[in-house]
mmCIF file of C-alpha atoms in Angstrom:
data_model
loop_
_atom_site.group_PDB
_atom_site.id
_atom_site.type_symbol
_atom_site.label_atom_id
_atom_site.label_comp_id
_atom_site.label_asym_id
_atom_site.label_seq_id
_atom_site.Cartn_x
_atom_site.Cartn_y
_atom_site.Cartn_z
ATOM 1 C CA MET A 137 -3.173 -4.616 13.961
ATOM 2 C CA LYS A 138 -5.549 -1.681 13.630
ATOM 3 C CA ALA A 139 -3.308 -0.045 11.036
ATOM 4 C CA MET A 140 -3.218 -3.321 9.108
ATOM 5 C CA LEU A 141 -7.010 -3.516 9.010
ATOM 6 C CA GLU A 142 -7.337 0.110 7.926
ATOM 7 C CA GLU A 143 -4.815 -0.314 5.095
ATOM 8 C CA ARG A 144 -6.478 -3.551 3.986
ATOM 9 C CA GLU A 145 -9.777 -1.681 3.602
ATOM 10 C CA LYS A 146 -8.088 0.712 1.167
ATOM 11 C CA LYS A 147 -6.524 -2.065 -0.912
ATOM 12 C CA LYS A 148 -5.752 -5.724 -0.285
ATOM 13 C CA PHE A 149 -2.128 -6.577 0.356
ATOM 14 C CA GLU A 150 -0.338 -8.195 -2.570
ATOM 15 C CA ASN A 151 2.405 -9.867 -0.512
ATOM 16 C CA PHE A 152 4.406 -9.548 2.700
ATOM 17 C CA ALA A 153 6.692 -6.929 1.131
ATOM 18 C CA ASP A 154 3.648 -4.783 0.335
ATOM 19 C CA LEU A 155 2.405 -5.219 3.900
ATOM 20 C CA GLN A 156 5.786 -4.247 5.312
ATOM 21 C CA GLU A 157 6.015 -1.188 3.061
ATOM 22 C CA ARG A 158 2.504 0.152 3.711
ATOM 23 C CA ILE A 159 2.317 -0.547 7.448
ATOM 24 C CA GLY A 160 5.956 -0.354 8.455
ATOM 25 C CA LEU A 161 5.646 -3.733 10.150
ATOM 26 C CA LYS A 162 9.008 -5.412 10.608
ATOM 27 C CA GLU A 163 9.078 -9.158 9.954
ATOM 28 C CA PRO A 164 5.379 -9.445 9.032
ATOM 29 C CA LYS A 165 5.462 -13.254 8.752
ATOM 30 C CA LYS A 166 6.761 -13.559 12.290
ATOM 31 C CA GLN A 167 4.334 -10.979 13.718
ATOM 32 C CA ILE A 168 1.289 -12.509 12.016
ATOM 33 C CA SER A 169 2.313 -16.027 13.062
ATOM 34 C CA LYS A 170 2.658 -14.846 16.652
ATOM 35 C CA ARG A 171 -0.785 -13.221 16.533
ATOM 36 C CA ILE A 172 -2.394 -16.371 15.141
ATOM 37 C CA MET A 173 -0.832 -18.477 17.898
ATOM 38 C CA GLU A 174 -2.108 -16.019 20.532
ATOM 39 C CA GLU A 175 -5.606 -16.261 19.065
ATOM 40 C CA ILE A 176 -5.505 -20.065 19.002
ATOM 41 C CA THR A 177 -4.429 -20.255 22.638
ATOM 42 C CA GLY A 178 -7.079 -17.710 23.688
ATOM 43 C CA GLU A 179 -4.660 -14.976 24.786
ATOM 44 C CA THR A 180 -6.516 -12.267 22.840
ATOM 45 C CA ARG A 181 -9.994 -10.822 23.262
ATOM 46 C CA ILE A 182 -10.504 -10.097 19.582
ATOM 47 C CA ASN A 183 -9.739 -12.615 16.849
ATOM 48 C CA LEU A 184 -8.694 -11.378 13.433
ATOM 49 C CA PHE A 185 -7.430 -14.613 11.915
ATOM 50 C CA VAL A 186 -9.019 -17.465 13.907
ATOM 51 C CA LYS A 187 -12.741 -18.106 13.976
ATOM 52 C CA ARG A 188 -14.168 -19.346 17.270
#
């Protein structure tokens, strides 16, 4: 997630393909969905996508 935030500061992502290419993240939709669910259920200390 840190790499994603650093790359986003350089330039916003245009789409999931751009995200996958710049970060090297496999299946970005699945990974981001998983992270959002973890944030909703309170499994993470830091929220990137869900506001509390």
